[in-house]
PDB file of C-alpha atoms in Angstrom:
ATOM      1  CA  UNK A   1      16.651 -51.615  66.923  1.00 40.00           C
ATOM      2  CA  UNK A   2      13.839 -52.985  64.284  1.00 38.00           C
ATOM      3  CA  UNK A   3      11.462 -51.655  66.611  1.00 42.00           C
ATOM      4  CA  UNK A   4      13.227 -48.346  66.257  1.00 43.00           C
ATOM      5  CA  UNK A   5      13.276 -48.642  62.359  1.00 41.00           C
ATOM      6  CA  UNK A   6       9.693 -49.288  62.479  1.00 41.00           C
ATOM      7  CA  UNK A   7       8.867 -46.262  64.617  1.00 45.00           C
ATOM      8  CA  UNK A   8      11.167 -44.346  61.998  1.00 45.00           C
ATOM      9  CA  UNK A   9       9.356 -45.848  58.948  1.00 44.00           C
ATOM     10  CA  UNK A  10       5.991 -45.129  60.552  1.00 48.00           C
ATOM     11  CA  UNK A  11       7.298 -41.492  61.499  1.00 48.00           C
ATOM     12  CA  UNK A  12       8.340 -40.921  57.964  1.00 45.00           C
ATOM     13  CA  UNK A  13       5.278 -42.244  56.425  1.00 43.00           C
ATOM     14  CA  UNK A  14       3.347 -39.394  58.615  1.00 43.00           C
ATOM     15  CA  UNK A  15       5.655 -36.837  57.264  1.00 42.00           C
ATOM     16  CA  UNK A  16       5.374 -38.193  53.836  1.00 38.00           C
ATOM     17  CA  UNK A  17       1.932 -37.480  53.944  1.00 33.00           C
ATOM     18  CA  UNK A  18       2.332 -33.631  54.397  1.00 39.00           C
ATOM     19  CA  UNK A  19       1.464 -33.974  58.288  1.00 42.00           C
ATOM     20  CA  UNK A  20       3.797 -32.144  60.797  1.00 50.00           C
ATOM     21  CA  UNK A  21       2.021 -34.009  64.196  1.00 66.00           C
ATOM     22  CA  UNK A  22      -0.074 -37.138  64.412  1.00 76.00           C
ATOM     23  CA  UNK A  23      -3.595 -36.536  64.456  1.00 81.00           C
ATOM     24  CA  UNK A  24      -6.751 -39.027  64.063  1.00 86.00           C
ATOM     25  CA  UNK A  25      -6.565 -37.283  60.604  1.00 86.00           C
ATOM     26  CA  UNK A  26      -3.146 -38.893  59.802  1.00 84.00           C
ATOM     27  CA  UNK A  27      -4.121 -42.267  60.851  1.00 87.00           C
ATOM     28  CA  UNK A  28      -7.284 -41.962  58.733  1.00 87.00           C
ATOM     29  CA  UNK A  29      -4.883 -40.711  55.664  1.00 85.00           C
ATOM     30  CA  UNK A  30      -1.982 -43.667  56.288  1.00 83.00           C
ATOM     31  CA  UNK A  31      -5.161 -46.087  56.811  1.00 84.00           C
ATOM     32  CA  UNK A  32      -6.214 -44.963  53.155  1.00 85.00           C
ATOM     33  CA  UNK A  33      -3.153 -45.315  51.545  1.00 85.00           C
ATOM     34  CA  UNK A  34      -2.106 -48.961  52.846  1.00 83.00           C
ATOM     35  CA  UNK A  35      -5.531 -49.981  51.843  1.00 82.00           C
ATOM     36  CA  UNK A  36      -4.816 -48.766  48.208  1.00 81.00           C
ATOM     37  CA  UNK A  37      -1.466 -50.424  48.044  1.00 76.00           C
ATOM     38  CA  UNK A  38      -1.331 -52.923  45.196  1.00 71.00           C
ATOM     39  CA  UNK A  39       0.331 -56.531  45.593  1.00 72.00           C
ATOM     40  CA  UNK A  40       1.778 -55.983  49.373  1.00 77.00           C
ATOM     41  CA  UNK A  41       0.612 -59.034  50.878  1.00 84.00           C
ATOM     42  CA  UNK A  42      -1.118 -57.379  53.769  1.00 87.00           C
ATOM     43  CA  UNK A  43      -5.080 -56.586  54.139  1.00 89.00           C
ATOM     44  CA  UNK A  44      -6.355 -54.186  56.354  1.00 91.00           C
ATOM     45  CA  UNK A  45      -9.310 -53.494  58.494  1.00 93.00           C
ATOM     46  CA  UNK A  46     -10.289 -50.908  60.924  1.00 94.00           C
ATOM     47  CA  UNK A  47     -12.688 -50.053  63.560  1.00 94.00           C
ATOM     48  CA  UNK A  48     -13.759 -46.671  63.504  1.00 94.00           C
ATOM     49  CA  UNK A  49     -15.464 -44.347  66.068  1.00 91.00           C
ATOM     50  CA  UNK A  50     -16.802 -40.750  65.212  1.00 89.00           C
ATOM     51  CA  UNK A  51     -14.780 -40.425  62.392  1.00 88.00           C
ATOM     52  CA  UNK A  52     -11.400 -41.661  63.925  1.00 91.00           C
ATOM     53  CA  UNK A  53      -9.605 -44.937  63.813  1.00 94.00           C
ATOM     54  CA  UNK A  54      -9.449 -46.917  67.416  1.00 95.00           C
ATOM     55  CA  UNK A  55      -8.491 -50.215  66.155  1.00 96.00           C
ATOM     56  CA  UNK A  56      -6.313 -51.138  63.010  1.00 94.00           C
ATOM     57  CA  UNK A  57      -5.969 -54.788  62.386  1.00 94.00           C
ATOM     58  CA  UNK A  58      -3.425 -56.146  59.846  1.00 93.00           C
ATOM     59  CA  UNK A  59      -3.619 -59.668  57.780  1.00 93.00           C
ATOM     60  CA  UNK A  60      -1.274 -61.509  55.820  1.00 92.00           C
ATOM     61  CA  UNK A  61      -2.721 -63.190  52.814  1.00 88.00           C
ATOM     62  CA  UNK A  62      -2.115 -66.707  51.689  1.00 87.00           C
ATOM     63  CA  UNK A  63      -2.716 -68.152  48.570  1.00 84.00           C
ATOM     64  CA  UNK A  64      -3.735 -71.740  48.837  1.00 82.00           C
ATOM     65  CA  UNK A  65      -4.612 -74.214  46.079  1.00 78.00           C
ATOM     66  CA  UNK A  66      -6.756 -73.134  43.271  1.00 81.00           C
ATOM     67  CA  UNK A  67      -6.379 -69.269  43.950  1.00 78.00           C
ATOM     68  CA  UNK A  68      -7.992 -69.195  47.272  1.00 82.00           C
ATOM     69  CA  UNK A  69      -6.575 -66.533  49.370  1.00 83.00           C
ATOM     70  CA  UNK A  70      -6.853 -67.056  53.074  1.00 88.00           C
ATOM     71  CA  UNK A  71      -6.102 -63.939  55.598  1.00 91.00           C
ATOM     72  CA  UNK A  72      -4.106 -64.819  58.604  1.00 93.00           C
ATOM     73  CA  UNK A  73      -4.045 -62.160  61.617  1.00 96.00           C
ATOM     74  CA  UNK A  74      -0.911 -60.343  61.855  1.00 95.00           C
ATOM     75  CA  UNK A  75      -0.620 -57.126  63.655  1.00 95.00           C
ATOM     76  CA  UNK A  76      -3.077 -55.277  65.514  1.00 96.00           C
ATOM     77  CA  UNK A  77      -2.727 -51.761  66.447  1.00 96.00           C
ATOM     78  CA  UNK A  78      -4.675 -49.646  69.298  1.00 96.00           C
ATOM     79  CA  UNK A  79      -4.819 -45.714  69.050  1.00 95.00           C
ATOM     80  CA  UNK A  80      -5.442 -43.181  71.530  1.00 95.00           C
ATOM     81  CA  UNK A  81      -6.235 -39.359  71.055  1.00 94.00           C
ATOM     82  CA  UNK A  82      -6.664 -36.332  73.034  1.00 93.00           C
ATOM     83  CA  UNK A  83      -9.356 -34.159  73.096  1.00 92.00           C
ATOM     84  CA  UNK A  84      -8.051 -32.068  70.338  1.00 90.00           C
ATOM     85  CA  UNK A  85      -7.683 -35.336  68.094  1.00 91.00           C
ATOM     86  CA  UNK A  86      -3.574 -35.352  68.541  1.00 91.00           C
ATOM     87  CA  UNK A  87      -2.507 -38.791  69.009  1.00 93.00           C
ATOM     88  CA  UNK A  88      -1.571 -39.530  72.341  1.00 95.00           C
ATOM     89  CA  UNK A  89      -0.600 -43.811  72.226  1.00 95.00           C
ATOM     90  CA  UNK A  90      -0.508 -46.424  69.858  1.00 95.00           C
ATOM     91  CA  UNK A  91      -0.378 -50.313  71.428  1.00 96.00           C
ATOM     92  CA  UNK A  92       0.966 -52.875  68.816  1.00 96.00           C
ATOM     93  CA  UNK A  93      -0.031 -56.673  69.365  1.00 97.00           C
ATOM     94  CA  UNK A  94       1.040 -59.352  67.189  1.00 97.00           C
ATOM     95  CA  UNK A  95      -0.932 -62.554  66.554  1.00 97.00           C
ATOM     96  CA  UNK A  96       1.193 -65.692  68.134  1.00 96.00           C
ATOM     97  CA  UNK A  97      -0.381 -69.088  68.454  1.00 95.00           C
ATOM     98  CA  UNK A  98      -3.916 -68.192  68.126  1.00 95.00           C
ATOM     99  CA  UNK A  99      -4.154 -65.216  69.998  1.00 96.00           C
ATOM    100  CA  UNK A 100      -3.104 -61.236  70.241  1.00 97.00           C
ATOM    101  CA  UNK A 101      -0.012 -60.750  72.372  1.00 97.00           C
ATOM    102  CA  UNK A 102       0.725 -57.182  73.463  1.00 97.00           C
ATOM    103  CA  UNK A 103       4.286 -56.268  72.416  1.00 96.00           C
ATOM    104  CA  UNK A 104       4.823 -52.539  72.768  1.00 95.00           C
ATOM    105  CA  UNK A 105       3.416 -49.111  73.350  1.00 96.00           C
ATOM    106  CA  UNK A 106       4.477 -45.779  71.596  1.00 94.00           C
ATOM    107  CA  UNK A 107       3.677 -42.557  73.694  1.00 95.00           C
ATOM    108  CA  UNK A 108       3.393 -39.157  71.619  1.00 94.00           C
ATOM    109  CA  UNK A 109       3.929 -35.929  73.471  1.00 93.00           C
ATOM    110  CA  UNK A 110       3.555 -32.663  71.805  1.00 91.00           C
ATOM    111  CA  UNK A 111       5.218 -29.221  72.656  1.00 90.00           C
ATOM    112  CA  UNK A 112       4.859 -25.671  70.550  1.00 86.00           C
ATOM    113  CA  UNK A 113       8.281 -26.593  68.392  1.00 88.00           C
ATOM    114  CA  UNK A 114       8.562 -30.223  68.808  1.00 90.00           C
ATOM    115  CA  UNK A 115       7.013 -33.547  69.495  1.00 90.00           C
ATOM    116  CA  UNK A 116       8.319 -36.631  71.121  1.00 93.00           C
ATOM    117  CA  UNK A 117       7.764 -40.503  70.673  1.00 93.00           C
ATOM    118  CA  UNK A 118       8.626 -43.088  72.997  1.00 94.00           C
ATOM    119  CA  UNK A 119       8.958 -46.604  72.926  1.00 93.00           C
ATOM    120  CA  UNK A 120       7.827 -48.748  75.907  1.00 94.00           C
ATOM    121  CA  UNK A 121       7.891 -52.519  75.953  1.00 94.00           C
ATOM    122  CA  UNK A 122       5.352 -54.893  77.257  1.00 96.00           C
ATOM    123  CA  UNK A 123       6.453 -57.100  80.312  1.00 96.00           C
ATOM    124  CA  UNK A 124       4.555 -60.479  79.879  1.00 95.00           C
ATOM    125  CA  UNK A 125       5.608 -61.523  83.266  1.00 96.00           C
ATOM    126  CA  UNK A 126       4.049 -58.373  85.107  1.00 97.00           C
ATOM    127  CA  UNK A 127       1.726 -57.625  82.375  1.00 96.00           C
ATOM    128  CA  UNK A 128       2.686 -54.017  82.267  1.00 97.00           C
ATOM    129  CA  UNK A 129       4.623 -51.529  80.204  1.00 96.00           C
ATOM    130  CA  UNK A 130       8.213 -50.922  81.003  1.00 94.00           C
ATOM    131  CA  UNK A 131       9.537 -47.381  80.956  1.00 93.00           C
ATOM    132  CA  UNK A 132      11.003 -46.105  77.625  1.00 93.00           C
ATOM    133  CA  UNK A 133      14.473 -46.988  76.761  1.00 92.00           C
ATOM    134  CA  UNK A 134      14.050 -45.274  73.133  1.00 93.00           C
ATOM    135  CA  UNK A 135      12.624 -42.003  72.137  1.00 94.00           C
ATOM    136  CA  UNK A 136      12.466 -39.671  68.801  1.00 93.00           C
ATOM    137  CA  UNK A 137      11.917 -36.150  68.756  1.00 92.00           C
ATOM    138  CA  UNK A 138      10.698 -34.464  65.624  1.00 90.00           C
ATOM    139  CA  UNK A 139      11.587 -30.505  65.686  1.00 90.00           C
ATOM    140  CA  UNK A 140       9.266 -28.229  63.964  1.00 87.00           C
ATOM    141  CA  UNK A 141       9.900 -25.049  61.857  1.00 84.00           C
ATOM    142  CA  UNK A 142       7.370 -23.194  59.890  1.00 80.00           C
ATOM    143  CA  UNK A 143       4.909 -26.120  60.871  1.00 74.00           C
ATOM    144  CA  UNK A 144       7.200 -28.558  58.861  1.00 80.00           C
ATOM    145  CA  UNK A 145       9.578 -31.177  60.630  1.00 83.00           C
ATOM    146  CA  UNK A 146      12.943 -29.751  60.204  1.00 86.00           C
ATOM    147  CA  UNK A 147      15.091 -32.406  62.009  1.00 89.00           C
ATOM    148  CA  UNK A 148      14.891 -35.514  63.973  1.00 90.00           C
ATOM    149  CA  UNK A 149      16.461 -36.903  66.752  1.00 92.00           C
ATOM    150  CA  UNK A 150      17.003 -40.482  67.691  1.00 93.00           C
ATOM    151  CA  UNK A 151      17.783 -41.168  71.628  1.00 94.00           C
ATOM    152  CA  UNK A 152      18.501 -44.349  73.649  1.00 94.00           C
ATOM    153  CA  UNK A 153      19.462 -45.431  77.085  1.00 93.00           C
ATOM    154  CA  UNK A 154      20.943 -48.306  78.659  1.00 92.00           C
ATOM    155  CA  UNK A 155      19.614 -48.504  82.095  1.00 92.00           C
ATOM    156  CA  UNK A 156      16.380 -46.737  82.730  1.00 88.00           C
ATOM    157  CA  UNK A 157      18.096 -44.483  85.499  1.00 92.00           C
ATOM    158  CA  UNK A 158      20.415 -43.179  83.076  1.00 93.00           C
ATOM    159  CA  UNK A 159      19.464 -40.106  81.051  1.00 94.00           C
ATOM    160  CA  UNK A 160      18.605 -40.270  77.326  1.00 94.00           C
ATOM    161  CA  UNK A 161      22.071 -40.023  75.110  1.00 95.00           C
ATOM    162  CA  UNK A 162      21.701 -39.001  71.485  1.00 95.00           C
ATOM    163  CA  UNK A 163      22.524 -41.812  69.125  1.00 93.00           C
ATOM    164  CA  UNK A 164      21.617 -39.853  65.699  1.00 92.00           C
ATOM    165  CA  UNK A 165      20.280 -36.647  64.650  1.00 91.00           C
ATOM    166  CA  UNK A 166      19.400 -35.566  60.957  1.00 90.00           C
ATOM    167  CA  UNK A 167      17.953 -32.589  59.041  1.00 86.00           C
ATOM    168  CA  UNK A 168      14.482 -33.144  57.200  1.00 81.00           C
ATOM    169  CA  UNK A 169      15.224 -30.689  54.156  1.00 73.00           C
ATOM    170  CA  UNK A 170      12.072 -30.054  51.433  1.00 66.00           C
ATOM    171  CA  UNK A 171      10.771 -33.859  52.971  1.00 58.00           C
ATOM    172  CA  UNK A 172      13.924 -35.448  52.362  1.00 58.00           C
ATOM    173  CA  UNK A 173      16.196 -36.601  55.258  1.00 56.00           C
ATOM    174  CA  UNK A 174      20.211 -35.730  55.175  1.00 54.00           C
ATOM    175  CA  UNK A 175      22.485 -37.976  56.573  1.00 48.00           C
ATOM    176  CA  UNK A 176      24.379 -35.327  58.856  1.00 44.00           C
ATOM    177  CA  UNK A 177      23.350 -32.459  60.637  1.00 40.00           C
ATOM    178  CA  UNK A 178      25.389 -29.314  61.395  1.00 37.00           C
ATOM    179  CA  UNK A 179      24.057 -27.395  64.340  1.00 37.00           C
ATOM    180  CA  UNK A 180      26.034 -24.120  65.329  1.00 34.00           C
ATOM    181  CA  UNK A 181      29.213 -25.608  63.569  1.00 33.00           C
ATOM    182  CA  UNK A 182      28.993 -29.118  65.416  1.00 36.00           C
ATOM    183  CA  UNK A 183      28.698 -31.974  62.772  1.00 35.00           C
ATOM    184  CA  UNK A 184      26.624 -34.835  63.995  1.00 37.00           C
ATOM    185  CA  UNK A 185      26.726 -38.034  61.921  1.00 37.00           C
ATOM    186  CA  UNK A 186      25.417 -41.261  62.710  1.00 38.00           C
ATOM    187  CA  UNK A 187      27.842 -43.987  63.344  1.00 39.00           C
ATOM    188  CA  UNK A 188      28.593 -46.434  60.753  1.00 38.00           C
ATOM    189  CA  UNK A 189      28.435 -50.060  61.979  1.00 38.00           C
ATOM    190  CA  UNK A 190      31.897 -51.959  61.427  1.00 38.00           C
TER     191      UNK A 190
END
């Protein structure tokens, strides 16, 4: 569920910078936003190619004695784009015991009225990505995100089931959605 939360935060950050789909320009704007954050405890670096970010490195800062700051590798993100500059995948790596370990991949698919983000875990035994068990769908209306649906499946052979769906109104997310008289609310944990 932490992965889904991170996915939600990434997509919400994208929506907050006035973008309806994820493009190379969106990634650049996101990079510019996070690199100017004050006192976040994180530092960023990027590998650029023809005006797009191919790789983004995230470092944690640690202050040692006498006020000396040390950068420790934390996360690395690899981005792939299609010929139109739309983001097609993002691979996440985390620093562990002196090396980068692949953790997951997000695949982005675009249709005229929506786009979908699928979350695929990495299998270290087979060195491959597993099939997606979670996905989010963003519905567009007038070139703006109008609602977001979160889907999950327990078994890869099963179809996705809707976990929650919410409306986005004026850039804000509502906690419920009423579609054709059917009220859908995320379940509250007991």
